[in-house]
PDB file of C-alpha atoms in Angstrom:
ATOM      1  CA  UNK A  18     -35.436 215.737  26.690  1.00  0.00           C
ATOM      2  CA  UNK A  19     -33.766 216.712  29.790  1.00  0.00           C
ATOM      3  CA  UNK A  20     -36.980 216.698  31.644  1.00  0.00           C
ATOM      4  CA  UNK A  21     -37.628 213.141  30.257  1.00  0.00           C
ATOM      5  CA  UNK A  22     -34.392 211.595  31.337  1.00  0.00           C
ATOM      6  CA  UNK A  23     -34.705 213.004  34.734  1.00  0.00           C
ATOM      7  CA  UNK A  24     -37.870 210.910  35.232  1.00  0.00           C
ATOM      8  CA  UNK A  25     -35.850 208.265  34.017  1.00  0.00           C
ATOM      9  CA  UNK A  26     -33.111 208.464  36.178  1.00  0.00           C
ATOM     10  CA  UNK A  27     -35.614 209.392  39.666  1.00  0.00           C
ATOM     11  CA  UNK A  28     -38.088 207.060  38.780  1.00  0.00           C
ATOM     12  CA  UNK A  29     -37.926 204.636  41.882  1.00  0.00           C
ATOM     13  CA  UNK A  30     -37.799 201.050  40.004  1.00  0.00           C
ATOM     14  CA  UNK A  31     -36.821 198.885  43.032  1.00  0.00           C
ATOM     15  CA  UNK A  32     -39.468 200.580  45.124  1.00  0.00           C
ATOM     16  CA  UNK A  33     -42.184 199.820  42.808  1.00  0.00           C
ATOM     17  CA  UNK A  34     -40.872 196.317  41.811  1.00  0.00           C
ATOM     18  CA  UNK A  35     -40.370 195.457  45.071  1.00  0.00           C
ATOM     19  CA  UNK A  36     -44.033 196.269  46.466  1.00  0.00           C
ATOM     20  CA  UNK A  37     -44.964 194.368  43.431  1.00  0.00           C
ATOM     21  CA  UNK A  38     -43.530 191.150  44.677  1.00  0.00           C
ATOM     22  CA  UNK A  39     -44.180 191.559  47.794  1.00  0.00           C
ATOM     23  CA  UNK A  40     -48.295 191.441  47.013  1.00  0.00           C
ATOM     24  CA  UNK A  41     -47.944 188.656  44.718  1.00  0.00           C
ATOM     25  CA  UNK A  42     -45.691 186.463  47.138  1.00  0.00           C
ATOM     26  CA  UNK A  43     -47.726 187.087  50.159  1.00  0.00           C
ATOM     27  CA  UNK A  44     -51.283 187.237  48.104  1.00  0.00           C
ATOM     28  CA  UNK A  45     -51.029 184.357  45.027  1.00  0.00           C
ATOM     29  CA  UNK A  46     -50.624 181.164  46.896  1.00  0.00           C
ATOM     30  CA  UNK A  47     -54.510 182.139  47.888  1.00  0.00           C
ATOM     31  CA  UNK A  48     -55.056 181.785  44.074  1.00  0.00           C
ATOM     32  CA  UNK A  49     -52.758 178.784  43.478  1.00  0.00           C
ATOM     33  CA  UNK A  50     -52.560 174.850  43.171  1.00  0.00           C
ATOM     34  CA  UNK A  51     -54.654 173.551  45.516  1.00  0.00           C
ATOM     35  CA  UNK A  52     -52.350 171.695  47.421  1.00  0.00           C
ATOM     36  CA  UNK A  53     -49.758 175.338  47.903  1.00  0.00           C
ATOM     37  CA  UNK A  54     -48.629 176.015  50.807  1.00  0.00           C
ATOM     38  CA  UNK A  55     -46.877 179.663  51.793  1.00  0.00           C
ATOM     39  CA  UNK A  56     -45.220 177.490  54.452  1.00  0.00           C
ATOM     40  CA  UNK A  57     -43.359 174.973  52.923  1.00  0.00           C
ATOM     41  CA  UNK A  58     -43.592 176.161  49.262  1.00  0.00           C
ATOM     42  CA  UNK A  59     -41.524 178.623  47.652  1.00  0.00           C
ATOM     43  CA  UNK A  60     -42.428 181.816  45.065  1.00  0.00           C
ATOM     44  CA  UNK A  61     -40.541 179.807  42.440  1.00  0.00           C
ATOM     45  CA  UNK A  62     -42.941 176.706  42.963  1.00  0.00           C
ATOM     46  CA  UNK A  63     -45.997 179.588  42.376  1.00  0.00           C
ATOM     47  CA  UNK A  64     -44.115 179.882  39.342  1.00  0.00           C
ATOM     48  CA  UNK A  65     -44.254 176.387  38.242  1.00  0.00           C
ATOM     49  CA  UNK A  66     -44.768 174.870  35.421  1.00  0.00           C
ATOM     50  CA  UNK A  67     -48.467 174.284  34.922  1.00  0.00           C
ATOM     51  CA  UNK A  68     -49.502 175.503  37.627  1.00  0.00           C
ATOM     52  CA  UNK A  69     -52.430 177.702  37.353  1.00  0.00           C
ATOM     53  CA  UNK A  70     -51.885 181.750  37.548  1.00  0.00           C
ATOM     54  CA  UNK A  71     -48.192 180.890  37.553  1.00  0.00           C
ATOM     55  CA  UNK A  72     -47.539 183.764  34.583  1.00  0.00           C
ATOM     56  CA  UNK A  73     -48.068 186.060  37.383  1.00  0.00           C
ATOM     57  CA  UNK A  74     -44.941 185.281  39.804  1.00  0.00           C
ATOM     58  CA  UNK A  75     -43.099 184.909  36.799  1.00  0.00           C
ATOM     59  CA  UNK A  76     -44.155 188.518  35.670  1.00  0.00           C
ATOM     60  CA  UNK A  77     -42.732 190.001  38.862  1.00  0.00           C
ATOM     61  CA  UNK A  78     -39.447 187.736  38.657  1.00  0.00           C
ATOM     62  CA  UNK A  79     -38.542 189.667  35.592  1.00  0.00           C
ATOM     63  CA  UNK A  80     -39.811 192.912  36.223  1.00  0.00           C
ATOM     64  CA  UNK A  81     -38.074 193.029  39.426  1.00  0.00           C
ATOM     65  CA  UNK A  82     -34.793 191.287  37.684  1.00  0.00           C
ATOM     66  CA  UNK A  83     -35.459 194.072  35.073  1.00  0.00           C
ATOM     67  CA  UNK A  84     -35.527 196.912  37.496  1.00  0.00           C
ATOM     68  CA  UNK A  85     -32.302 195.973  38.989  1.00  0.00           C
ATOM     69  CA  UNK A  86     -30.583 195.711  36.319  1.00  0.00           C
ATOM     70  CA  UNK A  87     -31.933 199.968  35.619  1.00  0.00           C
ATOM     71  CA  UNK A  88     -31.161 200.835  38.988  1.00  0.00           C
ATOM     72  CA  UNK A  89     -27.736 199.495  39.073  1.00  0.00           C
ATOM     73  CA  UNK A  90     -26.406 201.149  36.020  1.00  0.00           C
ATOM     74  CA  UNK A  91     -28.800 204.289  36.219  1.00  0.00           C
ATOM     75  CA  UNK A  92     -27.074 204.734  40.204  1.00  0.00           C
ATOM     76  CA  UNK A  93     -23.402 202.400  40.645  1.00  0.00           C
ATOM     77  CA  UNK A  94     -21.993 203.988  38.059  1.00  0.00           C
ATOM     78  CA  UNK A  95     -18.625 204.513  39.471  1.00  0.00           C
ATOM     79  CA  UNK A  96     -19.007 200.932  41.783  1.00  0.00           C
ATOM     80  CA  UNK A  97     -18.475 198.557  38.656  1.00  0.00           C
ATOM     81  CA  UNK A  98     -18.169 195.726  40.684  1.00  0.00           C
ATOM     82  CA  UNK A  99     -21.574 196.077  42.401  1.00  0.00           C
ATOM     83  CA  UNK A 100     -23.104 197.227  39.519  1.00  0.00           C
ATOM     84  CA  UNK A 101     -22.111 194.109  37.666  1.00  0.00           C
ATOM     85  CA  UNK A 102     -22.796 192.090  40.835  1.00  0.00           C
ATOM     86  CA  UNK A 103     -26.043 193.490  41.267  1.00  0.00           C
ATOM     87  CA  UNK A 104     -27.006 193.114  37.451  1.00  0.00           C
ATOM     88  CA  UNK A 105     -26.462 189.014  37.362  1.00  0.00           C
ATOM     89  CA  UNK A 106     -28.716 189.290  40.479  1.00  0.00           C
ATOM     90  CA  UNK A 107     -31.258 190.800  38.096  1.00  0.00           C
ATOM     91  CA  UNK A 108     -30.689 188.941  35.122  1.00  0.00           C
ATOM     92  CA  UNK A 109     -30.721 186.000  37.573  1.00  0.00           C
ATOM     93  CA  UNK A 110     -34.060 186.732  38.736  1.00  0.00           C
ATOM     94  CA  UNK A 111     -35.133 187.308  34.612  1.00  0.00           C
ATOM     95  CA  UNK A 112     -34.287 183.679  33.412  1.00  0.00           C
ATOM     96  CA  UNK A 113     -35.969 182.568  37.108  1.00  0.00           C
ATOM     97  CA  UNK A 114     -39.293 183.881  35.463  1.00  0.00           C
ATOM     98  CA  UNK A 115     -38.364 182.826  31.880  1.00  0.00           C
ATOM     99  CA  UNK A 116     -37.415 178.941  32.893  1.00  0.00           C
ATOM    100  CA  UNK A 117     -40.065 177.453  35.739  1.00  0.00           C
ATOM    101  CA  UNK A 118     -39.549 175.514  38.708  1.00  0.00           C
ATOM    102  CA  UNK A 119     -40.969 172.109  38.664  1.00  0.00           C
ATOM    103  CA  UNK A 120     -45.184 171.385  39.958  1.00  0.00           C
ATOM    104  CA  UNK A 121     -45.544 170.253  43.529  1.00  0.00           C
ATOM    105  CA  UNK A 122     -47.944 167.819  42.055  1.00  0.00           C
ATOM    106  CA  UNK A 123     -46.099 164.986  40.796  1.00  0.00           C
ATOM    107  CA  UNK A 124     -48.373 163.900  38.282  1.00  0.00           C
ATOM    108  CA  UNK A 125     -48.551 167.206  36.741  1.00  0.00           C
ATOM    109  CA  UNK A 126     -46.416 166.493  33.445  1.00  0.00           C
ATOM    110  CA  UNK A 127     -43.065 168.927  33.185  1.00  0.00           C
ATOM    111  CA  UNK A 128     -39.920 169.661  31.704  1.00  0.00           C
ATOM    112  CA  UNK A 129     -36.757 168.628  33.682  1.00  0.00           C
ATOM    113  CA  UNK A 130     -34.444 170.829  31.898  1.00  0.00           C
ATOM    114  CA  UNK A 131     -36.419 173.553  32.158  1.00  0.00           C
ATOM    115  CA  UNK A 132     -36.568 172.787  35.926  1.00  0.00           C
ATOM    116  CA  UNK A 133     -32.784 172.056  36.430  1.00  0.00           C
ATOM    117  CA  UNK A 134     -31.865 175.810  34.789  1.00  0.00           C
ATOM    118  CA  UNK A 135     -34.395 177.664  36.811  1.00  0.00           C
ATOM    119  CA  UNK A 136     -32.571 175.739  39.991  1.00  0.00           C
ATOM    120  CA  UNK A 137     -28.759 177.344  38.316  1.00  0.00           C
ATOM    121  CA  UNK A 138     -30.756 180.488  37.969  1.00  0.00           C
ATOM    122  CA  UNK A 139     -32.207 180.666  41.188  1.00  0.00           C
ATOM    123  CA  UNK A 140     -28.721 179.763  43.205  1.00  0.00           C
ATOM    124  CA  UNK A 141     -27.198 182.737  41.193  1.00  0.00           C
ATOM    125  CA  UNK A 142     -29.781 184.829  42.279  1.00  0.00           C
ATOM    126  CA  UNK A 143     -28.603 184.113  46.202  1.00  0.00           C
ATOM    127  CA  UNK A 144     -25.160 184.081  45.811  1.00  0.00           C
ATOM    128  CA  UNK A 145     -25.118 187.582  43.944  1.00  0.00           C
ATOM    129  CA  UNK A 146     -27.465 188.930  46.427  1.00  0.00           C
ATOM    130  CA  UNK A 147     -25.215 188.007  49.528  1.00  0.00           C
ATOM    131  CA  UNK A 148     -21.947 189.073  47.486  1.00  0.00           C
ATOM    132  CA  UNK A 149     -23.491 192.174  46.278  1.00  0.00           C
ATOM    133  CA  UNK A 150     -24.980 192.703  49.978  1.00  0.00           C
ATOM    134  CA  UNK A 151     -21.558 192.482  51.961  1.00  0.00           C
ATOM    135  CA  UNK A 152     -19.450 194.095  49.064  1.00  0.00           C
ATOM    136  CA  UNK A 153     -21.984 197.153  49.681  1.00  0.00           C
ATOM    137  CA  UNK A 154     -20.085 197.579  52.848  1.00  0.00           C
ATOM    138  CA  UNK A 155     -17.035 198.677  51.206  1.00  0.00           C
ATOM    139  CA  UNK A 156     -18.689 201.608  48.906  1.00  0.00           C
ATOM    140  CA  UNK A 157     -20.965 203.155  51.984  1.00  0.00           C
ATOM    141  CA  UNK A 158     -19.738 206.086  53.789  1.00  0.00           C
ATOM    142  CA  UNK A 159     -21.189 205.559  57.238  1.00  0.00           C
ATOM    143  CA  UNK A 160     -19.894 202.796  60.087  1.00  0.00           C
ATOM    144  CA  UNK A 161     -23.398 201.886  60.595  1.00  0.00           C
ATOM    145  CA  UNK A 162     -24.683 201.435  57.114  1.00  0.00           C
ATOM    146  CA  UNK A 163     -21.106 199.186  56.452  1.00  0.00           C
ATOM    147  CA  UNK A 164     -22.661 197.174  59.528  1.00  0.00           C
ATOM    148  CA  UNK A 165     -26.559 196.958  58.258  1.00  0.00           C
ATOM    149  CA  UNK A 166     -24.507 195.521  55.191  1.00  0.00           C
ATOM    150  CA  UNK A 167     -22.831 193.086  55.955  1.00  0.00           C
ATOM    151  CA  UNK A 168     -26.078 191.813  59.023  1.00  0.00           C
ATOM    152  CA  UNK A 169     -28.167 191.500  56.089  1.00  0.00           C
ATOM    153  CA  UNK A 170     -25.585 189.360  53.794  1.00  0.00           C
ATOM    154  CA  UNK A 171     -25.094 187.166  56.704  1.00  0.00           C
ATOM    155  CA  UNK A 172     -28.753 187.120  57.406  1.00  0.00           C
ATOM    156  CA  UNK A 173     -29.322 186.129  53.629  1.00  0.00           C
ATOM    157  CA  UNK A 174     -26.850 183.558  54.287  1.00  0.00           C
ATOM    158  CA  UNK A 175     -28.272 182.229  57.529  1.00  0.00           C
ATOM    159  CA  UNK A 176     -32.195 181.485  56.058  1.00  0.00           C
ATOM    160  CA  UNK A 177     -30.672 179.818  52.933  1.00  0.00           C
ATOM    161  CA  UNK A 178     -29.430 177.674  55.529  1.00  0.00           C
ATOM    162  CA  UNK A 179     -32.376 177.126  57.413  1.00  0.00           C
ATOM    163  CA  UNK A 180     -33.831 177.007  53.577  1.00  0.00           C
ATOM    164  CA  UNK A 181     -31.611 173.600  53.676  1.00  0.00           C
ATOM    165  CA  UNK A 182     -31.983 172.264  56.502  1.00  0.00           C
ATOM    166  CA  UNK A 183     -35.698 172.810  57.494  1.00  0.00           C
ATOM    167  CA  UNK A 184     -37.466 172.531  53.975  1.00  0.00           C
ATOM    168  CA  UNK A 185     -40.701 172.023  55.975  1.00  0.00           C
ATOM    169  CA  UNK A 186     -40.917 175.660  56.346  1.00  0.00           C
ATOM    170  CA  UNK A 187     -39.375 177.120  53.134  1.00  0.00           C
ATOM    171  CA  UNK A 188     -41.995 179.230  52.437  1.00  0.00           C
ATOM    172  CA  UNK A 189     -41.505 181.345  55.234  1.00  0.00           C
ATOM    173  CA  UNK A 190     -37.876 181.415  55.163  1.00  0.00           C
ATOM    174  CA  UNK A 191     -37.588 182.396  51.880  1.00  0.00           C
ATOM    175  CA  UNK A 192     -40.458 185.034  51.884  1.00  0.00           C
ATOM    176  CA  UNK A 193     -38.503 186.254  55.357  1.00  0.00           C
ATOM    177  CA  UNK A 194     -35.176 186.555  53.333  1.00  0.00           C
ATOM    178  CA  UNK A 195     -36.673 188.403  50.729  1.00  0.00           C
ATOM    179  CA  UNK A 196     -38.511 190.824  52.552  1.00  0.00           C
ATOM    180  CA  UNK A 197     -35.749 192.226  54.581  1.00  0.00           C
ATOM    181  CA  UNK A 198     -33.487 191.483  51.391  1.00  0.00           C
ATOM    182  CA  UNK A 199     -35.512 193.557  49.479  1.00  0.00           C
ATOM    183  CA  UNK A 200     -36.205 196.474  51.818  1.00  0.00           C
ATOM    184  CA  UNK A 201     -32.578 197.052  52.137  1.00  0.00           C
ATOM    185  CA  UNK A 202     -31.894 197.521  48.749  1.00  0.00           C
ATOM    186  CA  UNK A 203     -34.140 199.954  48.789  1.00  0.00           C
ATOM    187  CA  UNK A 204     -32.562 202.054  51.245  1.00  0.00           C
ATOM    188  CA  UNK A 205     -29.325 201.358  50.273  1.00  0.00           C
ATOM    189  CA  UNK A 206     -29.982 202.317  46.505  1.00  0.00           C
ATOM    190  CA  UNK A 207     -31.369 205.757  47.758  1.00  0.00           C
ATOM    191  CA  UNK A 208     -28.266 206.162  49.753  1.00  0.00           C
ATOM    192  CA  UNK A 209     -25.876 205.735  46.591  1.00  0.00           C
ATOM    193  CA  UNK A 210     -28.715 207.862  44.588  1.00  0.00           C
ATOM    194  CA  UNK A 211     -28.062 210.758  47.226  1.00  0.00           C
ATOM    195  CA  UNK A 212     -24.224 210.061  47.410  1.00  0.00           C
ATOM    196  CA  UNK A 213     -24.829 210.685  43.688  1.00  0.00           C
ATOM    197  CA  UNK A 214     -26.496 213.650  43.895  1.00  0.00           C
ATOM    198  CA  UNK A 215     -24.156 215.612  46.850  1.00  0.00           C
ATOM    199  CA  UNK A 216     -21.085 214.778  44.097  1.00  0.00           C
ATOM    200  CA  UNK A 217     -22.653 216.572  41.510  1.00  0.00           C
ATOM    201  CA  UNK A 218     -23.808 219.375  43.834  1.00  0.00           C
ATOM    202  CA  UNK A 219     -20.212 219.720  45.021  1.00  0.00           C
ATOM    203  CA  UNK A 220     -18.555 219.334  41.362  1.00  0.00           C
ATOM    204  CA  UNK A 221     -21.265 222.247  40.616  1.00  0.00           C
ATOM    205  CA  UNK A 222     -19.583 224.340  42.833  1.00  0.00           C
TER     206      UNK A 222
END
């Protein structure tokens, strides 16, 4: 049993989940609508209602949701507000992949309600991101892993921007933003994981 929950608790969710969405982000729109563009569309407009192969980016929204949720109580167990923080972030991106975005074909017939609460979902999903990212700051040990922190929340914070104000190329800014979001959660998640394990060692002592 002991064996079992190990492989539980090691088992590298975020890595996994995270490779998994970056394939299908970078790889789907090649097996889209038609008219998709990994420019200027989004991975929650792959996800769109009626829109063909869309059950697959909605898949990955909620096993990735679904493996940050494990990670952050398997690993912040101590950091309750990050772990909280950093489980709306995954339970944001689970009702991103349970409610779809709106086609980009406007006579494709779609729910508006269904499209207004994946828009709520989605804007929690960046907001908990950016306040889980700079909180992060304040739990690591090292001056230059506070820094790489708080750069990415800002950076998070500075393509939702460009997100806004240069929707021509949304696609790319918000593929951008996840990539490097995504890659430092990684890291940082194995950091707490071996902060984790050097407490134990020492309480072993």
């Amino acid at each position: 049993m002991n064996r079992i929950k190990k492989a539980l608790t090691d088992f590298k969710y975020i890595l996994y989940a995270s490779l998994l969405l970056f394939i299908v982000m970078l790889a789907l729109p090649f097996f889209s609508a038609e008219s998709y563009s990994i420019i200027k569309n989004t991975t929650s407009q792959l996800g769109a209602q009626n829109t063909v192969n869309a059950w697959i980016m909605n898949v990955t929204f909620i096993i990735v949701g679904v493996s940050c949720i494990a990670e952050a109580w398997l690993h912040l167990k101590q950091f309750w507000f990050q772990k909280i923080v950093l489980s709306i972030f995954g339970l944001g991106l689970i009702f991103t992949g349970l409610f779809s975005h709106a086609p980009i074909t406007d006579t494709v017939f779609f729910n508006p309600i269904e499209d207004q609460l994946h828009s709520v979902f989605a804007s929690a999903v960046g907001f908990s991101f950016i306040i889980y990212a700079i909180s992060s700051a304040f739990i690591e040990n090292k001056k230059t892993n506070r820094i790489l922190d708080l750069s990415v929340g800002l950076s998070a914070t500075a393509l939702s921007l460009l997100m806004l104000f240069y929707p021509d190329f949304l696609g790319i800014w918000q593929r951008t933003m996840f990539i490097i979001s995504f890659i430092w959660l990684i890291f940082m998640l194995e950091r707490i994981k071996n902060l984790d394990k050097n407490v134990l060692h020492h309480n072993q002592k």
